[in-house]
XYZ file of N, CA and C in Angstrom:
594
model
N 0.824 -1.180 0.000
C 0.000 0.000 0.000
C 0.863 1.236 0.000
N 0.324 2.302 -0.618
C 0.968 3.601 -0.519
C -0.123 4.633 -0.313
N 0.285 5.847 0.038
C -0.658 6.912 0.353
C -0.543 8.005 -0.698
N -1.683 8.496 -1.155
C -1.735 9.494 -2.217
C -2.563 10.684 -1.766
N -2.020 11.900 -1.982
C -2.730 13.131 -1.664
C -3.231 13.715 -2.978
N -4.555 13.668 -3.236
C -5.076 14.142 -4.515
C -4.911 15.654 -4.716
N -4.792 16.417 -3.619
C -4.625 17.866 -3.754
C -3.219 18.233 -4.231
N -2.202 17.592 -3.631
C -0.822 17.927 -3.985
C -0.242 16.978 -5.038
N -0.982 15.891 -5.320
C -0.546 14.863 -6.276
C 0.712 14.137 -5.799
N 0.958 14.137 -4.488
C 2.111 13.460 -3.921
C 1.717 12.061 -3.452
N 2.657 11.126 -3.576
C 2.445 9.795 -3.026
C 3.625 9.459 -2.125
N 3.377 8.615 -1.114
C 4.428 8.213 -0.183
C 4.114 6.835 0.374
N 5.165 6.142 0.832
C 5.011 4.796 1.363
C 4.583 4.817 2.821
N 4.937 5.861 3.556
C 4.565 5.923 4.969
C 3.305 6.749 5.143
N 2.519 6.379 6.166
C 1.280 7.102 6.453
C 1.620 8.547 6.802
N 0.958 9.528 6.184
C 1.238 10.936 6.503
C 1.143 11.178 8.009
N 2.108 11.934 8.511
C 2.131 12.251 9.931
C 2.926 11.259 10.765
N 3.363 10.131 10.162
C 4.137 9.138 10.912
C 5.584 9.092 10.447
N 6.027 10.073 9.676
C 7.383 10.080 9.151
C 8.394 10.202 10.287
N 9.585 9.650 10.040
C 10.664 9.788 11.010
C 11.050 11.252 11.126
N 11.474 11.631 12.314
C 11.971 12.987 12.509
C 13.403 13.055 11.995
N 13.805 14.200 11.466
C 15.196 14.328 11.004
C 16.157 14.008 12.138
N 17.272 13.326 11.839
C 18.227 12.957 12.881
C 18.946 14.176 13.436
N 19.390 14.032 14.680
C 20.176 15.091 15.302
C 21.598 15.012 14.782
N 22.245 16.147 14.673
C 23.630 16.204 14.215
C 24.548 15.883 15.395
N 25.621 15.177 15.126
C 26.636 14.880 16.135
C 27.984 14.839 15.440
N 29.041 14.767 16.217
C 30.385 14.797 15.640
C 31.128 13.521 15.971
N 32.148 13.171 15.169
C 32.939 11.982 15.447
C 33.586 12.053 16.818
N 33.737 10.907 17.445
C 34.285 10.860 18.785
C 35.685 10.256 18.838
N 36.150 9.634 17.769
C 37.461 8.979 17.801
C 38.418 9.670 16.850
N 39.673 9.669 17.227
C 40.704 10.222 16.341
C 40.775 9.361 15.083
N 40.906 9.987 13.942
C 41.020 9.243 12.696
C 39.693 8.993 12.002
N 38.568 9.304 12.665
C 37.281 9.134 12.009
C 37.152 10.111 10.853
N 36.334 9.744 9.901
C 36.066 10.641 8.782
C 35.547 11.962 9.332
N 36.059 13.056 8.833
C 35.592 14.356 9.296
C 34.283 14.705 8.605
N 33.567 15.636 9.177
C 32.318 16.080 8.576
C 32.581 16.631 7.175
N 33.680 17.353 7.018
C 34.010 17.913 5.704
C 34.174 16.801 4.662
N 34.900 15.717 5.027
C 35.064 14.595 4.100
C 33.733 13.900 3.824
N 32.948 13.690 4.879
C 31.676 12.978 4.730
C 30.686 13.763 3.883
N 30.706 15.078 3.999
C 29.714 15.881 3.277
C 30.223 16.369 1.918
N 31.512 16.216 1.653
C 32.077 16.656 0.386
C 31.467 15.897 -0.787
N 31.000 16.628 -1.781
C 30.464 16.015 -2.992
C 29.072 15.434 -2.866
N 28.406 15.641 -1.718
C 27.042 15.119 -1.557
C 26.083 15.895 -2.453
N 25.243 15.175 -3.197
C 24.238 15.894 -3.984
C 23.183 16.492 -3.052
N 22.592 17.590 -3.451
C 21.528 18.214 -2.677
C 20.286 17.334 -2.773
N 19.538 17.120 -1.735
C 19.561 17.714 -0.395
C 20.199 16.822 0.664
N 21.019 15.847 0.278
C 21.593 14.900 1.234
C 22.448 15.600 2.284
N 22.449 15.029 3.509
C 23.243 15.541 4.623
C 24.017 14.384 5.252
N 25.229 14.647 5.723
C 25.998 13.654 6.470
C 25.605 13.770 7.938
N 25.299 12.623 8.576
C 24.862 12.598 9.974
C 25.685 11.545 10.711
N 26.186 11.881 11.893
C 27.025 10.978 12.669
C 26.166 9.980 13.443
N 26.491 8.685 13.329
C 25.821 7.634 14.097
C 26.661 7.342 15.336
N 26.121 7.629 16.508
C 26.864 7.380 17.748
C 27.096 5.894 17.965
N 26.113 5.067 17.633
C 26.254 3.636 17.888
C 27.216 2.965 16.914
N 27.261 3.409 15.663
C 28.151 2.801 14.659
C 29.470 3.550 14.540
N 29.540 4.728 15.135
C 30.759 5.543 15.110
C 31.192 5.848 13.680
N 30.232 6.190 12.844
C 30.525 6.564 11.460
C 29.363 7.379 10.918
N 29.590 8.012 9.768
C 28.549 8.813 9.156
C 27.576 7.955 8.348
N 26.320 8.394 8.361
C 25.353 7.890 7.402
C 24.787 9.112 6.702
N 23.940 8.887 5.709
C 23.486 9.991 4.869
C 21.966 10.052 4.888
N 21.454 11.270 5.034
C 20.025 11.489 5.219
C 19.505 12.480 4.182
N 18.398 12.107 3.533
C 17.723 12.971 2.564
C 16.417 13.430 3.197
N 16.360 14.685 3.708
C 15.152 15.145 4.378
C 13.940 15.258 3.443
N 14.170 15.436 2.144
C 13.036 15.568 1.224
C 12.295 14.245 1.048
N 13.006 13.120 1.227
C 12.387 11.797 1.095
C 12.342 11.055 2.416
N 12.889 11.680 3.478
C 12.985 11.050 4.787
C 13.658 9.685 4.669
N 14.782 9.658 3.960
C 15.499 8.421 3.659
C 16.896 8.501 4.243
N 17.349 7.397 4.861
C 18.704 7.313 5.407
C 19.406 6.105 4.811
N 20.689 6.270 4.424
C 21.488 5.188 3.858
C 22.902 5.256 4.414
N 23.599 4.098 4.435
C 24.986 4.065 4.888
C 25.953 4.403 3.769
N 25.599 4.067 2.550
C 26.487 4.312 1.418
C 26.319 5.751 0.958
N 27.421 6.441 0.778
C 27.377 7.850 0.403
C 26.691 8.018 -0.948
N 25.611 8.819 -0.998
C 24.938 9.055 -2.282
C 25.879 9.736 -3.265
N 25.686 9.429 -4.500
C 26.568 9.937 -5.541
C 25.899 11.052 -6.325
N 26.727 11.944 -6.820
C 26.240 12.974 -7.735
C 26.029 12.330 -9.096
N 25.898 13.100 -10.147
C 25.624 12.566 -11.483
C 26.609 11.487 -11.892
N 27.910 11.691 -11.655
C 28.864 10.623 -11.927
C 29.111 9.898 -10.622
N 29.067 8.577 -10.638
C 29.178 7.802 -9.411
C 30.592 7.920 -8.872
N 30.686 8.170 -7.574
C 31.980 8.328 -6.909
C 32.096 7.321 -5.782
N 33.314 6.951 -5.433
C 33.538 6.115 -4.260
C 33.784 7.036 -3.076
N 33.952 6.445 -1.866
C 34.120 7.271 -0.673
C 35.393 8.104 -0.730
N 36.364 7.709 -1.521
C 37.601 8.476 -1.617
C 37.509 9.608 -2.613
N 36.336 9.805 -3.240
C 36.168 10.879 -4.187
C 36.639 10.512 -5.580
N 37.094 9.266 -5.794
C 37.524 8.828 -7.102
C 36.318 8.263 -7.849
N 36.398 8.237 -9.165
C 35.329 7.602 -9.935
C 35.290 6.123 -9.571
N 34.082 5.579 -9.418
C 33.916 4.169 -9.063
C 34.524 3.301 -10.155
N 35.364 2.362 -9.769
C 36.042 1.467 -10.703
C 35.211 0.191 -10.838
N 34.180 0.244 -11.703
C 33.282 -0.901 -11.850
C 34.011 -2.118 -12.418
N 34.976 -1.905 -13.304
C 35.707 -3.032 -13.877
C 36.449 -3.789 -12.782
N 37.124 -3.072 -11.911
C 37.835 -3.692 -10.796
C 36.855 -4.381 -9.851
N 35.724 -3.736 -9.580
C 34.716 -4.313 -8.680
C 34.135 -5.591 -9.266
N 33.767 -5.572 -10.535
C 33.158 -6.748 -11.159
C 34.101 -7.940 -11.174
N 35.419 -7.695 -11.209
C 36.387 -8.794 -11.210
C 36.418 -9.530 -9.865
N 35.867 -8.931 -8.829
C 35.825 -9.575 -7.517
C 34.539 -10.370 -7.297
N 33.529 -10.146 -8.114
C 32.238 -10.800 -7.922
C 32.367 -12.301 -8.175
N 31.853 -13.090 -7.246
C 31.859 -14.540 -7.387
C 32.156 -15.230 -6.073
N 32.324 -16.543 -6.140
C 32.699 -17.335 -4.974
C 34.198 -17.598 -5.037
N 34.877 -17.405 -3.914
C 36.334 -17.545 -3.833
C 36.678 -18.600 -2.778
N 37.511 -19.574 -3.151
C 37.974 -20.618 -2.228
C 39.389 -20.318 -1.773
N 39.634 -20.529 -0.476
C 40.985 -20.453 0.067
C 41.206 -21.690 0.933
N 42.401 -21.867 1.494
C 42.749 -23.099 2.210
C 41.734 -23.509 3.279
N 41.204 -22.571 4.032
C 40.325 -22.907 5.159
C 38.863 -22.558 4.949
N 38.453 -22.285 3.722
C 37.051 -21.949 3.518
C 36.791 -21.246 2.206
N 35.709 -20.510 2.181
C 35.346 -19.747 0.987
C 34.534 -18.527 1.391
N 34.470 -17.564 0.489
C 33.647 -16.376 0.695
C 33.022 -15.987 -0.631
N 32.016 -15.128 -0.541
C 31.297 -14.671 -1.728
C 31.360 -13.151 -1.793
N 31.432 -12.626 -3.005
C 31.339 -11.186 -3.234
C 30.281 -10.991 -4.301
N 29.326 -10.117 -4.017
C 28.214 -9.908 -4.953
C 27.716 -8.470 -4.863
N 26.935 -8.082 -5.853
C 26.284 -6.773 -5.839
C 24.953 -6.907 -5.106
N 24.730 -6.050 -4.101
C 23.479 -6.024 -3.347
C 23.022 -4.580 -3.264
N 21.880 -4.275 -3.856
C 21.315 -2.917 -3.824
C 22.344 -1.868 -4.236
N 23.135 -2.159 -5.254
C 24.108 -1.202 -5.761
C 25.408 -1.131 -4.982
N 25.571 -2.000 -3.970
C 26.804 -2.028 -3.184
C 27.524 -3.346 -3.402
N 28.862 -3.293 -3.416
C 29.685 -4.487 -3.542
C 29.838 -5.085 -2.144
N 29.302 -6.307 -1.944
C 29.197 -6.890 -0.603
C 29.993 -8.186 -0.494
N 30.782 -8.289 0.575
C 31.535 -9.495 0.942
C 30.709 -10.226 1.981
N 30.601 -11.549 1.862
C 29.966 -12.318 2.934
C 30.619 -13.687 3.052
N 30.781 -14.114 4.310
C 31.440 -15.387 4.604
C 30.834 -15.969 5.867
N 30.635 -17.293 5.858
C 30.086 -17.986 7.026
C 30.855 -19.268 7.272
N 31.061 -19.562 8.551
C 31.569 -20.859 8.987
C 30.624 -21.283 10.105
N 29.817 -22.335 9.839
C 28.803 -22.739 10.826
C 29.377 -22.879 12.234
N 28.632 -22.352 13.192
C 28.974 -22.387 14.623
C 30.246 -21.615 14.971
N 30.814 -20.862 14.013
C 32.017 -20.070 14.301
C 31.739 -18.595 14.061
N 31.371 -18.234 12.826
C 31.049 -16.836 12.526
C 30.244 -16.748 11.244
N 29.590 -15.613 11.081
C 28.877 -15.260 9.847
C 28.989 -13.746 9.732
N 29.816 -13.279 8.794
C 30.104 -11.849 8.678
C 29.856 -11.363 7.259
N 29.747 -10.051 7.140
C 29.654 -9.426 5.823
C 30.163 -8.001 5.929
N 30.415 -7.400 4.767
C 30.850 -6.011 4.735
C 30.587 -5.403 3.374
N 30.439 -4.095 3.352
C 30.190 -3.358 2.116
C 31.496 -2.694 1.703
N 32.003 -3.087 0.547
C 33.296 -2.590 0.086
C 33.227 -1.144 -0.384
N 34.302 -0.409 -0.098
C 34.565 0.896 -0.702
C 36.000 0.841 -1.227
N 36.262 1.553 -2.297
C 37.596 1.544 -2.907
C 38.479 2.551 -2.184
N 39.628 2.071 -1.706
C 40.623 2.931 -1.071
C 41.970 2.580 -1.682
N 42.467 3.470 -2.511
C 43.723 3.273 -3.239
C 43.642 1.977 -4.046
N 44.529 1.011 -3.804
C 44.543 -0.230 -4.592
C 43.660 -1.329 -4.013
N 43.062 -1.096 -2.853
C 42.295 -2.126 -2.154
C 40.812 -1.794 -2.133
N 39.998 -2.845 -2.075
C 38.582 -2.713 -1.719
C 38.518 -3.050 -0.236
N 37.980 -2.136 0.587
C 37.938 -2.346 2.036
C 36.500 -2.371 2.524
N 36.283 -3.193 3.566
C 34.947 -3.315 4.154
C 35.063 -3.477 5.662
N 34.176 -2.810 6.374
C 34.040 -3.020 7.802
C 33.228 -4.312 7.954
N 33.785 -5.326 8.626
C 33.081 -6.603 8.766
C 32.110 -6.562 9.936
N 30.874 -6.936 9.642
C 29.785 -6.920 10.607
C 29.192 -8.312 10.731
N 28.550 -8.587 11.857
C 27.832 -9.849 11.992
C 26.629 -9.861 11.066
N 26.390 -11.008 10.414
C 25.175 -11.170 9.622
C 23.979 -11.200 10.577
N 22.810 -10.877 10.063
C 21.590 -10.850 10.860
C 20.692 -11.977 10.367
N 20.578 -13.043 11.168
C 19.766 -14.206 10.781
C 20.146 -14.714 9.391
N 21.455 -14.788 9.131
C 21.930 -15.286 7.845
C 21.799 -14.297 6.700
N 21.365 -13.086 6.990
C 21.177 -12.059 5.966
C 22.263 -10.987 6.082
N 22.474 -10.272 4.982
C 23.454 -9.188 4.910
C 22.715 -7.897 4.587
N 22.106 -7.243 5.594
C 21.300 -6.056 5.305
C 22.119 -4.899 4.736
N 21.638 -4.336 3.637
C 22.251 -3.165 3.010
C 21.172 -2.090 2.951
N 21.376 -0.944 3.611
C 22.517 -0.602 4.463
C 22.491 -1.399 5.760
N 23.644 -1.487 6.469
C 23.699 -2.247 7.723
C 22.723 -1.699 8.754
N 22.269 -2.593 9.626
C 21.385 -2.166 10.703
C 22.179 -1.394 11.742
N 21.562 -0.382 12.287
C 22.201 0.406 13.328
C 22.513 -0.504 14.512
N 23.710 -0.391 15.052
C 24.097 -1.186 16.205
C 24.688 -2.544 15.873
N 24.905 -2.857 14.584
C 25.491 -4.145 14.208
C 26.887 -4.277 14.821
N 27.237 -5.490 15.240
C 28.537 -5.750 15.861
C 29.645 -5.713 14.807
N 30.639 -4.855 15.030
C 31.777 -4.731 14.121
C 32.873 -5.686 14.581
N 33.365 -6.525 13.670
C 34.403 -7.507 13.985
C 35.792 -7.031 13.581
N 35.864 -6.165 12.593
C 37.153 -5.688 12.113
C 37.027 -5.180 10.690
N 38.153 -5.046 10.036
C 38.193 -4.574 8.649
C 38.743 -5.688 7.766
N 38.265 -5.710 6.528
C 38.764 -6.642 5.532
C 39.164 -5.823 4.321
N 40.251 -6.198 3.691
C 40.601 -5.574 2.418
C 40.901 -6.676 1.417
N 40.628 -6.377 0.160
C 40.723 -7.394 -0.878
C 41.100 -6.732 -2.198
N 41.855 -7.463 -3.020
C 42.152 -6.994 -4.365
C 42.388 -8.205 -5.264
N 42.080 -8.012 -6.520
C 42.290 -9.063 -7.519
C 43.717 -8.950 -8.035
N 44.425 -10.090 -8.080
C 45.773 -10.162 -8.659
C 45.796 -11.365 -9.600
N 45.729 -11.090 -10.881
C 45.708 -12.171 -11.859
C 44.483 -13.044 -11.670
N 44.704 -14.343 -11.479
C 43.603 -15.292 -11.300
C 43.221 -15.482 -9.835
N 43.805 -14.707 -8.940
C 43.532 -14.879 -7.515
C 43.011 -13.584 -6.905
N 42.457 -13.729 -5.716
C 42.083 -12.574 -4.895
C 42.933 -12.639 -3.641
N 43.514 -11.533 -3.278
C 44.319 -11.433 -2.062
C 43.483 -10.646 -1.060
N 43.349 -11.187 0.147
C 42.607 -10.473 1.181
C 43.358 -10.594 2.496
N 43.093 -9.673 3.391
C 43.574 -9.810 4.750
C 42.644 -9.071 5.688
N 42.769 -9.417 6.944
C 41.837 -8.986 7.984
C 42.582 -8.178 9.033
N 41.891 -7.205 9.585
C 42.442 -6.414 10.690
C 41.414 -6.450 11.818
N 41.794 -7.033 12.945
C 40.899 -7.098 14.094
C 40.571 -5.681 14.533
N 39.311 -5.461 14.933
C 38.878 -4.137 15.348
C 39.792 -3.613 16.448
N 40.349 -2.427 16.253
C 41.215 -1.783 17.229
C 42.694 -2.095 17.072
N 43.041 -3.072 16.210
C 44.450 -3.424 15.998
C 45.084 -2.477 14.982
N 46.404 -2.359 15.033
C 47.125 -1.510 14.086
C 47.555 -2.273 12.840
N 47.830 -3.569 12.996
C 48.407 -4.354 11.903
C 47.358 -5.218 11.209
N 47.614 -5.460 9.931
C 46.800 -6.385 9.151
C 47.372 -7.779 9.292
N 46.497 -8.799 9.310
C 46.959 -10.181 9.357
C 47.561 -10.567 8.010
N 48.129 -11.767 7.925
C 48.779 -12.233 6.703
C 47.798 -12.325 5.540
N 48.341 -12.179 4.324
C 47.516 -12.294 3.118
C 46.906 -13.686 3.005
N 45.661 -13.721 2.566
C 44.975 -14.967 2.241
C 44.789 -14.964 0.728
N 45.243 -16.039 0.075
C 45.137 -16.140 -1.373
C 43.951 -17.056 -1.690
N 43.030 -16.571 -2.528
C 41.839 -17.341 -2.871
C 41.721 -17.460 -4.393
N 41.117 -18.566 -4.841
C 40.899 -18.802 -6.274
C 39.413 -18.717 -6.567
N 39.091 -18.122 -7.695
C 37.693 -17.968 -8.110
C 37.121 -19.329 -8.491
N 35.936 -19.633 -7.951
C 35.241 -20.855 -8.303
C 34.548 -20.630 -9.646
N 34.818 -21.476 -10.655
C 34.173 -21.260 -11.942
C 32.650 -21.371 -11.818
N 31.902 -20.523 -12.524
C 30.445 -20.628 -12.458
C 29.982 -21.955 -13.051
N 28.848 -22.486 -12.550
C 28.377 -23.767 -13.082
C 28.029 -23.644 -14.573
N 28.298 -24.725 -15.295
C 27.984 -24.748 -16.729
C 26.486 -24.961 -16.891
N 25.926 -24.258 -17.870
C 24.476 -24.369 -18.105
C 24.181 -25.398 -19.158
């Protein structure tokens, strides 16, 4: 169902009068966090950068549509968080199932975001939304929610650490950084699983 106002010719998904209130503005609390200037740079109008206290990062809010997203909205030309043009060719080369010595992971497009997800029964189930940073695709790893990878992430999701990944020839190189650690763990080399033949 949706709601339609015949006088203004406007339609909306939420019942009029029950819309979320605009979020309060706050500032980063940790050294090294993205600054407001970086978060708001290049945002198309009317989007605003808003600090999430629980996630300790910015999300983006469009007051005209009462919409909030974790992925930075793009202007006419799609940009990554570093302000560079999105490298779709590099991103598409990571899409698929990747096997490594102790398991496998998947990378796929979900709602316009490049998403990493990996599960080991009774051990962990994590996912992350990649952003391009220099030569690496990086993602904050979060716990999956009932086996799902919500995009954008749910507020308050448990952060496990950071993952970075890049394609090198026929392999993908990735490594993990435990939340709060300074160093990255050793490289993990994975091979792309060929898609099933039709």
